Amino acid sequence: MFKLSKKFKLILPVILVASFLIGSFVFAQAEITDELGTTLGLTTKTLRSMLISVIKAALGFFGIIAVSVILYGGFTWMTSGGSTEKIEKAKKILVNGLIGLVIILLSFAIVQFVSRSIVGNGSPTNPGDESSGNGALGGGIIESVYPAPGQRDVARNTFVAVTFKEEIDPTSLIVDTSGNGIFGDCLPANCDTVLEVAGVPVVKIAKQGEITGGPYVVPVSVTTNDNMTFIFDPTPILGNSSYNEWYTTELTNDINKADGTPAFGALGGFDWSFEIGTYIDTTPPYVKKVFPIASGTYAKNVVIQIQFSEAINPTSVRNDTIIVDSIGTSPVPGTLYISNQYRTVEFLGSPCGTNSCNEVIYCLPGNESITVTALAATLTGEPPLSVGPPFNGIVDMVGNSLDGDHDGDAEGPGVDDYSWNFNTTDEIEISPPTIDSVNPVSGQRGVVLRDPIEVIFSELMMQSSLRTTNLRIISPIVDYWITAEDIGPPPIRTQADINHRVFNTATDYKPEVTAGVKDMYQNCMFPGARTEGTGSPCEPSALYVLLGVADEQAFLDLHVNYYCCDETWSNTPCP
């Protein structure tokens, strides 16, 4: 039987460890070289990032030398032929090589720690978005932003989106680079850009920690369809290919409302941070869910809803990219709304009545077959990227076109258009939604400071009604935004999340859901009503007893409206 010599048994572990370390250093060297190449390629890297890259490269080089010394010592021992002098020499070489390697590894660990602390990759020394905010998002003038505050591992080629609750004066935000008098458009190779005041952009994008004095990411193109939602496209893509970095976007107080007054007033502006990953997003979006369900029949006041797999560029959502047709009316007149952090698009038809909150209900043509089509965009020579802006089809937040057949590839108009049809009756559905549950419950203690507030409704909800004016945190001041998803098992219901920046410890927060939230037939919620529990004066069952009816259907047959005001049912709206 073959036996290993004693000296080979002693040397083998050292050789194996050294071989592993050589591989590690080679891969580290490759990563460092790529990082250094990115730096020398005139990206937005700072001098300190460059110095750290050089130090890492030097340590990687010395590490390879140290491992080579160890291997040489092992070779000397193996070929000593039993010579005591050669063995002692080999031992000294091995010891010196191992000492050098340990020193290099410790140095590399220290540099890596410093690197993460300085340039930022989400480590505890660079925590990202840790403030409660100033109340501008949710409770103030801003409805939503993308990427969301504190969002991690965002694609490097991302757009940045801001949706205001009021119309903004575009001249306070945009430079009309084409000179055509239209602010926020994009002609071929000539997009409008962010305005600068005294050499500083009114919308600043910079690495976290550099937002006050720069350097800022410039130029940044900007587009808008309505002067309320603005899409910012950093021309040099953000981050780098080696490690994650935190970025901050700041909206300054130089931005004005349409009436000329400062958008942020005494708040002085708004900023938020998000983490940029190391990858380029080349995954096209697809349709995740639609309502009404294909081939089904529904009351004419139904809301058409398309849920996408990811955030969609709002400027690509128009009546010529999402088309609603019927046999008798083509196209069907109506309005598109985008919500749920830019993931959901909804269509409402023409006015046809009011709901129990005395708000207008919109209807599709009755007794008709309705067809809905979401168009894919024309592709560039580098699919799935689309030609634009402007885009002639649905694209995501990096410009990737819709993958309508969900085969993983964006193939452009026609092939990747998404279409389905359903039928309507001439009836109007009037059953209102209620709240099934909330989390945390009232008075709960020890709530995790970043966990969202969950509200589960009794049925599917119109997600564009789940806005920060209808689901809100009344006090104290904290930035918040709304997301929603449909949950099962049947009956399928909607869960709305009030997401927020970090809560303060030992502080009581007061969330509120108003009657403005609506179901998929635009019926407002029973104000104050809940479907769980017993004994509450505003339980629906208590109302049925009051009116002498057996159940919900019997109540609906009465065609009357009741409201819960101060825990008492009333047939007039609450004051």
Coordinates of C-alpha atoms in Angstrom, one line a residue:
M1 CA 0.0 0.0 0.0
F2 CA 1.2 3.5 -0.8
K3 CA 2.2 5.5 2.3
L4 CA 2.9 9.2 2.6
S5 CA 6.2 10.1 4.1
K6 CA 6.2 11.9 7.5
K7 CA 7.6 15.1 6.1
F8 CA 5.0 15.1 3.3
K9 CA 2.2 14.7 5.9
L10 CA 3.6 17.8 7.7
I11 CA 3.9 19.9 4.6
L12 CA 0.6 18.8 2.9
P13 CA -1.7 21.0 5.1
V14 CA 0.5 24.0 4.5
I15 CA 0.5 23.4 0.8
L16 CA -3.3 23.1 0.7
V17 CA -3.9 26.2 2.7
A18 CA -1.4 28.1 0.6
S19 CA -3.0 26.9 -2.6
F20 CA -6.4 28.0 -1.3
L21 CA -5.0 31.4 -0.4
I22 CA -3.4 31.8 -3.8
G23 CA -6.9 31.3 -5.3
S24 CA -8.4 33.8 -2.9
F25 CA -5.8 36.4 -3.6
V26 CA -6.1 35.9 -7.4
F27 CA -9.8 36.5 -7.2
A28 CA -9.4 39.4 -4.9
Q29 CA -6.8 40.8 -7.3
A30 CA -9.2 40.4 -10.2
E31 CA -11.9 42.2 -8.3
I32 CA -9.5 45.0 -7.2
T33 CA -8.2 45.4 -10.7
D34 CA -11.8 45.7 -12.0
E35 CA -12.5 48.3 -9.3
L36 CA -9.3 50.2 -10.1
G37 CA -10.1 50.1 -13.8
T38 CA -13.5 51.5 -13.0
T39 CA -11.8 54.3 -11.1
L40 CA -9.3 55.1 -13.9
G41 CA -12.2 55.0 -16.4
L42 CA -13.3 58.4 -15.1
T43 CA -16.3 57.4 -13.1
T44 CA -17.6 59.3 -10.1
K45 CA -15.1 57.6 -7.6
T46 CA -13.5 59.9 -5.1
L47 CA -9.8 60.2 -4.3
R48 CA -10.2 58.2 -1.0
S49 CA -11.9 55.4 -2.9
M50 CA -9.1 55.3 -5.4
L51 CA -6.5 55.2 -2.6
I52 CA -8.3 52.3 -0.9
S53 CA -8.4 50.5 -4.2
V54 CA -4.6 51.0 -4.7
I55 CA -3.9 49.8 -1.1
K56 CA -6.0 46.7 -1.7
A57 CA -4.2 45.9 -4.9
A58 CA -0.8 46.2 -3.2
L59 CA -1.9 44.0 -0.3
G60 CA -3.2 41.4 -2.9
F61 CA 0.2 41.5 -4.6
F62 CA 2.1 41.1 -1.4
G63 CA -0.2 38.3 -0.4
I64 CA 0.6 36.3 -3.5
I65 CA 4.3 36.8 -2.7
A66 CA 3.8 35.5 0.8
V67 CA 2.0 32.4 -0.4
S68 CA 4.7 31.8 -3.0
V69 CA 7.4 32.0 -0.2
I70 CA 5.4 29.4 1.8
L71 CA 5.2 27.1 -1.2
Y72 CA 9.0 27.6 -1.8
G73 CA 9.7 26.6 1.8
G74 CA 7.6 23.5 1.4
F75 CA 9.4 22.6 -1.8
T76 CA 12.8 23.1 0.0
W77 CA 11.7 20.8 2.8
M78 CA 10.4 18.1 0.4
T79 CA 13.7 18.1 -1.6
S80 CA 15.9 18.3 1.5
G81 CA 16.9 14.6 1.2
G82 CA 17.1 14.4 5.0
S83 CA 19.7 17.2 5.3
T84 CA 19.3 18.8 8.7
E85 CA 20.7 22.1 7.3
K86 CA 18.1 22.2 4.5
I87 CA 15.3 21.3 6.8
E88 CA 16.1 24.1 9.2
K89 CA 16.3 26.5 6.3
A90 CA 13.0 25.3 5.0
K91 CA 11.4 25.8 8.5
K92 CA 12.7 29.4 8.7
I93 CA 11.3 30.1 5.2
L94 CA 7.9 28.6 6.2
V95 CA 7.7 30.5 9.5
N96 CA 8.7 33.8 7.9
G97 CA 6.2 33.2 5.0
L98 CA 3.4 32.4 7.4
I99 CA 4.1 35.4 9.6
G100 CA 4.1 37.7 6.6
L101 CA 0.9 36.1 5.4
V102 CA -0.9 36.7 8.8
I103 CA 0.3 40.3 8.8
I104 CA -1.1 40.8 5.2
L105 CA -4.4 39.1 6.0
L106 CA -4.9 41.3 9.1
S107 CA -4.0 44.4 7.1
F108 CA -6.4 43.4 4.4
A109 CA -9.2 43.0 7.0
I110 CA -8.5 46.4 8.4
V111 CA -8.5 48.1 5.0
Q112 CA -11.7 46.3 4.1
F113 CA -13.3 47.6 7.3
V114 CA -12.1 51.1 6.6
S115 CA -13.3 50.8 3.0
R116 CA -16.8 49.8 4.0
S117 CA -16.9 52.6 6.5
I118 CA -15.7 55.3 4.1
V119 CA -17.2 54.4 0.7
G120 CA -20.2 52.7 2.0
N121 CA -21.7 49.3 1.3
G122 CA -24.5 49.1 3.9
S123 CA -22.2 48.1 6.8
P124 CA -23.2 49.2 10.4
T125 CA -20.8 52.2 10.0
N126 CA -22.8 53.4 7.0
P127 CA -26.3 52.5 8.0
G128 CA -28.1 54.2 5.1
D129 CA -31.4 55.9 5.9
E130 CA -31.8 56.0 9.7
S131 CA -33.8 59.2 10.3
S132 CA -37.6 59.6 10.8
G133 CA -37.6 62.3 8.1
N134 CA -39.3 65.8 8.2
G135 CA -42.8 64.7 7.3
A136 CA -42.6 65.9 3.6
L137 CA -43.2 62.3 2.4
G138 CA -46.7 61.1 3.2
G139 CA -47.9 63.8 5.5
G140 CA -46.6 66.6 3.3
I141 CA -46.4 67.5 -0.3
I142 CA -44.8 64.3 -1.6
E143 CA -46.9 61.2 -2.3
S144 CA -44.1 58.7 -3.2
V145 CA -40.5 58.4 -4.3
Y146 CA -38.4 55.7 -6.0
P147 CA -36.2 54.1 -4.9
A148 CA -37.9 54.0 -1.5
P149 CA -36.1 55.4 1.5
G150 CA -33.7 52.8 2.8
Q151 CA -34.3 50.5 -0.2
R152 CA -31.3 48.2 -0.7
D153 CA -29.5 46.7 -3.7
V154 CA -31.0 49.0 -6.3
A155 CA -29.8 48.6 -9.9
R156 CA -27.0 50.9 -11.0
N157 CA -29.0 52.1 -14.0
T158 CA -32.1 53.1 -12.0
F159 CA -34.2 56.2 -12.6
V160 CA -35.2 58.3 -9.6
A161 CA -38.9 59.2 -9.4
V162 CA -40.8 61.8 -7.3
T163 CA -44.5 62.2 -7.2
F164 CA -45.9 65.4 -5.7
K165 CA -49.5 65.9 -4.4
E166 CA -49.7 69.3 -6.1
E167 CA -48.6 70.6 -9.4
I168 CA -45.1 72.0 -9.5
D169 CA -43.8 75.0 -11.5
P170 CA -41.6 73.1 -14.0
T171 CA -39.4 76.3 -14.6
S172 CA -38.2 76.0 -11.0
L173 CA -37.0 72.5 -11.6
I174 CA -36.1 72.0 -15.3
V175 CA -33.9 73.6 -17.9
D176 CA -35.6 73.6 -21.3
T177 CA -32.5 72.5 -23.2
S178 CA -34.2 72.2 -26.5
G179 CA -35.7 75.7 -26.3
N180 CA -39.1 74.5 -27.5
G181 CA -41.0 75.9 -24.5
I182 CA -41.9 72.4 -23.2
F183 CA -40.4 71.7 -19.8
G184 CA -39.7 68.0 -19.1
D185 CA -39.7 66.6 -22.6
C186 CA -36.9 64.6 -24.3
L187 CA -36.1 65.1 -28.0
P188 CA -33.6 62.8 -29.7
A189 CA -30.2 63.3 -28.0
N190 CA -31.5 66.4 -26.3
C191 CA -33.3 65.8 -23.0
D192 CA -34.3 68.5 -20.6
T193 CA -32.1 68.6 -17.5
V194 CA -32.2 69.6 -13.8
L195 CA -32.0 73.3 -13.1
E196 CA -29.0 74.6 -11.2
V197 CA -29.1 77.6 -8.8
A198 CA -25.8 79.2 -8.0
G199 CA -24.1 76.2 -9.5
V200 CA -26.0 73.7 -7.3
P201 CA -28.7 71.4 -8.8
V202 CA -32.2 71.9 -7.3
V203 CA -32.4 68.1 -7.3
K204 CA -29.1 66.8 -5.9
I205 CA -28.0 63.2 -6.3
A206 CA -24.7 62.3 -4.5
K207 CA -23.0 59.6 -2.5
Q208 CA -24.2 59.6 1.0
G209 CA -22.1 62.0 3.1
E210 CA -21.4 64.2 0.0
I211 CA -24.9 65.6 -0.4
T212 CA -24.0 68.9 1.2
G213 CA -20.9 69.9 -0.7
G214 CA -20.8 67.4 -3.6
P215 CA -19.6 66.2 -6.0
Y216 CA -23.0 65.8 -7.5
V217 CA -24.1 63.4 -10.2
V218 CA -24.4 65.5 -13.3
P219 CA -26.0 65.8 -15.8
V220 CA -29.4 64.4 -14.8
S221 CA -32.1 64.5 -17.4
V222 CA -35.7 65.0 -16.3
T223 CA -39.1 64.1 -17.8
T224 CA -42.7 64.6 -16.7
N225 CA -46.2 64.2 -18.2
D226 CA -48.2 66.2 -15.7
N227 CA -45.8 68.4 -13.6
M228 CA -46.6 66.3 -10.6
T229 CA -44.5 63.1 -11.2
F230 CA -40.9 63.7 -12.3
I231 CA -38.4 61.1 -13.5
F232 CA -34.7 61.8 -13.1
D233 CA -32.2 59.8 -15.2
P234 CA -28.5 60.1 -14.0
T235 CA -26.4 60.1 -17.2
P236 CA -23.4 58.5 -15.5
I237 CA -25.0 55.4 -13.9
L238 CA -24.7 55.2 -10.2
G239 CA -22.4 53.1 -8.0
N240 CA -19.7 50.7 -9.2
S241 CA -19.2 47.0 -10.1
S242 CA -17.3 46.0 -7.0
Y243 CA -19.3 47.0 -3.9
N244 CA -22.6 48.5 -2.8
E245 CA -22.8 52.2 -2.2
W246 CA -25.4 54.4 -0.5
Y247 CA -26.7 57.5 -2.4
T248 CA -28.8 60.4 -1.2
T249 CA -31.3 62.5 -3.3
E250 CA -32.2 65.9 -2.0
L251 CA -35.0 68.1 -3.3
T252 CA -34.1 71.7 -2.4
N253 CA -36.4 74.6 -1.3
D254 CA -35.7 76.3 -4.7
I255 CA -38.5 74.0 -6.1
N256 CA -41.8 75.9 -6.3
K257 CA -45.5 75.0 -6.6
A258 CA -47.4 76.0 -9.6
D259 CA -48.6 79.1 -7.7
G260 CA -44.9 80.2 -7.2
T261 CA -44.7 79.5 -3.4
P262 CA -41.9 77.2 -2.1
A263 CA -42.9 73.5 -2.3
F264 CA -41.5 72.6 1.1
G265 CA -42.0 75.9 2.9
A266 CA -40.6 75.9 6.4
L267 CA -39.3 72.3 6.0
G268 CA -36.6 73.6 3.7
G269 CA -36.5 70.6 1.4
F270 CA -36.5 66.8 1.5
D271 CA -33.9 64.1 1.2
W272 CA -33.8 60.3 1.4
S273 CA -31.1 57.6 0.9
F274 CA -31.0 54.2 -0.8
E275 CA -28.3 51.6 -1.5
I276 CA -27.1 51.1 -5.0
G277 CA -25.9 47.5 -5.9
T278 CA -23.2 46.3 -8.3
Y279 CA -25.4 45.1 -11.2
I280 CA -27.1 46.5 -14.3
D281 CA -30.8 45.6 -14.5
T282 CA -31.5 43.8 -17.8
T283 CA -34.7 42.0 -16.6
P284 CA -37.9 43.2 -18.4
P285 CA -41.1 43.8 -16.4
Y286 CA -44.2 41.6 -16.9
V287 CA -47.8 41.7 -15.9
K288 CA -48.2 39.9 -12.6
K289 CA -52.0 40.1 -12.2
V290 CA -55.1 41.8 -13.7
F291 CA -58.6 42.6 -12.7
P292 CA -61.3 42.0 -13.9
I293 CA -60.3 38.4 -14.6
A294 CA -60.2 37.4 -18.3
S295 CA -63.6 36.3 -19.7
G296 CA -65.5 37.2 -16.5
T297 CA -68.6 39.3 -16.2
Y298 CA -68.7 42.3 -13.8
A299 CA -70.7 45.3 -12.9
K300 CA -69.9 48.3 -15.0
N301 CA -68.4 50.4 -12.2
V302 CA -65.5 47.9 -11.9
V303 CA -62.0 49.3 -11.8
I304 CA -59.6 48.0 -14.4
Q305 CA -56.3 47.1 -12.6
I306 CA -52.9 45.9 -13.9
Q307 CA -50.3 44.9 -11.3
F308 CA -46.7 44.7 -12.7
S309 CA -43.8 42.7 -11.5
E310 CA -41.8 45.8 -10.6
A311 CA -42.0 49.6 -10.6
I312 CA -43.0 51.1 -13.9
N313 CA -41.9 54.4 -15.4
P314 CA -45.0 56.6 -14.9
T315 CA -44.2 58.7 -18.0
S316 CA -44.7 55.5 -20.1
V317 CA -48.2 55.1 -18.7
R318 CA -50.6 57.0 -21.1
N319 CA -53.9 56.4 -22.9
D320 CA -51.9 55.5 -26.0
T321 CA -49.8 52.8 -24.2
I322 CA -52.7 51.3 -22.2
I323 CA -55.7 51.1 -24.4
V324 CA -59.2 50.3 -23.3
D325 CA -61.7 49.3 -26.1
S326 CA -65.3 48.1 -26.4
I327 CA -67.4 47.0 -29.3
G328 CA -69.5 50.2 -29.1
T329 CA -66.8 52.6 -28.0
S330 CA -63.2 52.7 -29.1
P331 CA -61.3 53.8 -27.3
V332 CA -63.2 53.9 -24.0
P333 CA -62.8 57.4 -22.4
G334 CA -61.2 57.4 -19.0
T335 CA -58.3 58.2 -16.8
L336 CA -55.2 56.1 -15.8
Y337 CA -53.8 56.2 -12.3
I338 CA -50.5 54.8 -11.0
S339 CA -50.0 53.7 -7.4
N340 CA -48.4 51.1 -5.1
Q341 CA -44.9 52.5 -5.5
Y342 CA -45.4 52.7 -9.3
R343 CA -46.3 48.9 -9.6
T344 CA -50.1 49.2 -10.2
V345 CA -52.0 51.0 -12.9
E346 CA -55.7 51.5 -12.8
F347 CA -58.3 52.8 -15.3
L348 CA -61.6 54.5 -14.4
G349 CA -64.2 55.2 -17.0
S350 CA -66.8 58.1 -17.2
P351 CA -68.9 59.5 -14.3
C352 CA -72.1 57.5 -13.7
G353 CA -73.2 58.1 -10.1
T354 CA -72.1 58.5 -6.5
N355 CA -71.1 56.1 -3.7
S356 CA -72.1 56.1 0.0
C357 CA -69.5 58.8 0.7
N358 CA -71.1 61.1 -1.9
E359 CA -68.1 60.7 -4.2
V360 CA -68.3 60.3 -8.0
I361 CA -68.3 56.7 -9.3
Y362 CA -66.9 56.1 -12.8
C363 CA -68.3 53.4 -15.2
L364 CA -67.3 51.5 -18.2
P365 CA -69.8 51.0 -21.0
G366 CA -72.5 48.6 -19.8
N367 CA -73.4 45.3 -21.4
E368 CA -70.2 45.3 -23.4
S369 CA -67.2 43.3 -24.1
I370 CA -64.1 45.2 -22.9
T371 CA -60.6 44.7 -24.2
V372 CA -57.5 46.1 -22.5
T373 CA -54.1 46.2 -24.1
A374 CA -50.8 47.2 -22.6
L375 CA -48.3 47.9 -25.3
A376 CA -44.6 46.9 -25.3
A377 CA -42.1 49.6 -26.3
T378 CA -39.8 49.7 -29.3
L379 CA -36.4 48.2 -28.5
T380 CA -33.0 49.7 -29.0
G381 CA -30.2 47.6 -30.4
E382 CA -29.5 46.4 -26.8
P383 CA -32.7 44.7 -25.6
P384 CA -34.5 44.9 -23.3
L385 CA -33.7 48.6 -23.3
S386 CA -36.3 50.7 -25.1
V387 CA -36.1 53.7 -27.5
G388 CA -36.9 56.9 -25.6
P389 CA -37.9 58.8 -23.7
P390 CA -40.6 59.4 -24.8
F391 CA -41.5 55.7 -24.7
N392 CA -44.2 54.3 -27.0
G393 CA -44.9 51.4 -24.7
I394 CA -44.7 50.3 -21.0
V395 CA -41.1 50.3 -19.5
D396 CA -39.7 49.8 -16.1
M397 CA -37.6 52.2 -13.9
V398 CA -34.5 51.6 -16.0
G399 CA -36.1 51.7 -19.4
N400 CA -36.6 47.9 -20.1
S401 CA -39.6 47.2 -22.2
L402 CA -42.7 45.1 -21.2
D403 CA -42.3 41.3 -21.5
G404 CA -46.0 40.7 -22.3
D405 CA -45.7 37.0 -22.9
H406 CA -43.6 36.5 -19.8
D407 CA -41.0 34.4 -21.5
G408 CA -38.0 36.3 -20.0
D409 CA -37.2 38.2 -23.2
A410 CA -38.4 41.6 -24.3
E411 CA -39.3 41.3 -28.0
G412 CA -41.0 44.6 -28.6
P413 CA -44.4 45.8 -30.0
G414 CA -46.9 43.1 -31.2
V415 CA -45.1 40.1 -29.8
D416 CA -44.9 41.4 -26.2
D417 CA -48.1 43.5 -26.1
Y418 CA -50.3 42.2 -23.2
S419 CA -54.1 41.9 -23.8
W420 CA -57.2 40.4 -22.2
N421 CA -61.0 40.9 -22.3
F422 CA -64.0 40.7 -20.0
N423 CA -67.7 41.6 -20.0
T424 CA -69.8 44.2 -18.2
T425 CA -73.4 44.3 -17.1
D426 CA -75.5 47.4 -16.8
E427 CA -75.6 47.1 -13.0
I428 CA -73.7 49.0 -10.4
E429 CA -72.1 47.1 -7.4
I430 CA -72.6 49.0 -4.1
S431 CA -71.3 46.6 -1.4
P432 CA -68.8 48.5 0.7
P433 CA -65.5 47.1 2.1
T434 CA -64.5 46.9 5.7
I435 CA -61.3 46.3 7.6
D436 CA -60.6 42.7 8.7
S437 CA -57.5 43.3 10.8
V438 CA -54.7 45.7 11.6
N439 CA -51.2 45.1 12.9
P440 CA -49.9 46.4 15.3
V441 CA -53.2 46.5 17.2
S442 CA -54.2 49.6 19.2
G443 CA -52.0 50.0 22.3
Q444 CA -49.5 47.4 21.3
R445 CA -46.0 47.9 22.8
G446 CA -42.5 46.8 21.7
V447 CA -43.2 47.3 18.0
V448 CA -40.2 46.9 15.7
L449 CA -39.1 50.3 14.7
R450 CA -39.0 49.6 10.9
D451 CA -41.9 47.2 10.6
P452 CA -44.8 48.5 8.4
I453 CA -48.3 49.1 9.7
E454 CA -50.5 46.4 8.1
V455 CA -54.2 46.9 7.2
I456 CA -56.1 43.9 5.8
F457 CA -59.4 44.7 4.1
S458 CA -62.4 42.4 3.6
E459 CA -62.1 42.4 -0.2
L460 CA -59.9 43.5 -3.2
M461 CA -59.2 47.2 -3.0
M462 CA -58.7 50.0 -5.6
Q463 CA -55.1 50.6 -5.0
S464 CA -55.0 54.2 -6.2
S465 CA -57.3 55.0 -3.3
L466 CA -54.7 53.5 -0.9
R467 CA -52.8 56.8 -0.8
T468 CA -51.1 58.7 2.0
T469 CA -54.2 60.9 2.4
N470 CA -56.4 57.9 3.2
L471 CA -53.9 55.7 5.1
R472 CA -51.8 57.9 7.2
I473 CA -49.8 58.4 10.3
I474 CA -51.4 61.4 12.1
S475 CA -48.7 61.8 14.8
P476 CA -45.9 62.2 15.5
I477 CA -44.0 63.4 12.4
V478 CA -42.5 60.6 10.3
D479 CA -42.1 60.0 6.6
Y480 CA -44.3 57.2 5.2
W481 CA -45.5 55.7 1.9
I482 CA -48.0 53.0 0.9
T483 CA -47.7 49.6 -0.8
A484 CA -50.3 47.0 -1.3
E485 CA -50.7 43.4 -2.3
D486 CA -53.5 40.9 -2.8
I487 CA -53.4 38.0 -0.3
G488 CA -55.2 34.6 -0.1
P489 CA -56.3 32.0 0.3
P490 CA -59.8 32.8 -1.0
P491 CA -61.6 35.1 -0.4
I492 CA -58.8 37.2 -2.0
R493 CA -58.3 40.4 -0.1
T494 CA -56.0 43.4 -0.2
Q495 CA -53.3 44.1 2.4
A496 CA -52.1 47.7 2.5
D497 CA -48.8 48.5 4.3
I498 CA -48.0 51.9 5.7
N499 CA -44.2 51.8 5.2
H500 CA -42.2 54.4 7.1
R501 CA -38.8 55.6 8.0
V502 CA -37.5 54.5 11.4
F503 CA -39.8 55.1 14.4
N504 CA -38.5 56.8 17.5
T505 CA -38.2 54.6 20.6
A506 CA -40.7 54.9 23.5
T507 CA -43.0 56.9 21.3
D508 CA -46.7 56.4 20.6
Y509 CA -47.8 56.6 16.9
K510 CA -51.3 57.1 15.6
P511 CA -52.2 55.6 12.2
E512 CA -55.6 56.3 10.6
V513 CA -57.6 54.7 7.8
T514 CA -60.2 57.1 6.3
A515 CA -63.4 56.4 4.4
G516 CA -61.6 57.5 1.3
V517 CA -60.3 54.0 0.7
K518 CA -62.4 52.2 -1.9
D519 CA -62.9 48.7 -3.2
M520 CA -62.7 47.5 -6.8
Y521 CA -66.2 49.0 -7.5
Q522 CA -65.2 52.4 -6.0
N523 CA -67.4 51.9 -2.9
C524 CA -65.9 53.7 0.1
M525 CA -65.2 51.9 3.4
F526 CA -67.8 51.7 6.2
P527 CA -66.3 54.6 8.3
G528 CA -65.1 53.0 11.5
A529 CA -66.6 49.6 10.8
R530 CA -64.7 46.3 11.2
T531 CA -65.6 42.8 10.5
E532 CA -63.8 41.1 13.4
G533 CA -64.7 41.1 17.1
T534 CA -68.1 41.6 18.7
G535 CA -69.9 44.2 20.8
S536 CA -68.6 47.4 19.1
P537 CA -71.4 50.0 18.4
C538 CA -70.1 50.3 14.8
E539 CA -70.1 46.6 14.0
P540 CA -72.0 46.0 10.7
S541 CA -74.1 43.5 12.7
A542 CA -75.2 46.3 15.1
L543 CA -76.4 48.3 12.2
Y544 CA -78.4 45.4 10.8
V545 CA -80.1 45.0 14.2
L546 CA -80.8 48.8 14.3
L547 CA -82.5 48.6 10.9
G548 CA -84.2 45.3 11.5
V549 CA -82.5 43.4 8.6
A550 CA -81.0 39.9 8.7
D551 CA -77.7 40.4 6.9
E552 CA -75.5 42.5 4.6
Q553 CA -77.5 41.7 1.5
A554 CA -80.8 42.7 3.1
F555 CA -79.1 46.0 4.1
L556 CA -77.9 46.6 0.6
D557 CA -81.4 46.0 -0.7
L558 CA -82.6 49.0 1.3
H559 CA -80.3 51.3 -0.8
V560 CA -79.6 53.6 2.1
N561 CA -76.3 55.0 3.4
Y562 CA -75.2 54.9 7.0
Y563 CA -72.0 56.3 8.7
C564 CA -70.2 55.5 11.9
C565 CA -69.8 58.8 13.8
D566 CA -68.4 58.8 17.3
E567 CA -69.2 55.1 17.6
T568 CA -72.8 55.7 16.6
W569 CA -74.5 54.8 13.4
S570 CA -76.0 57.8 11.5
N571 CA -77.8 58.1 8.2
T572 CA -76.0 61.5 7.5
P573 CA -72.3 61.9 6.8
C574 CA -70.1 62.6 9.8
P575 CA -69.4 66.3 10.5

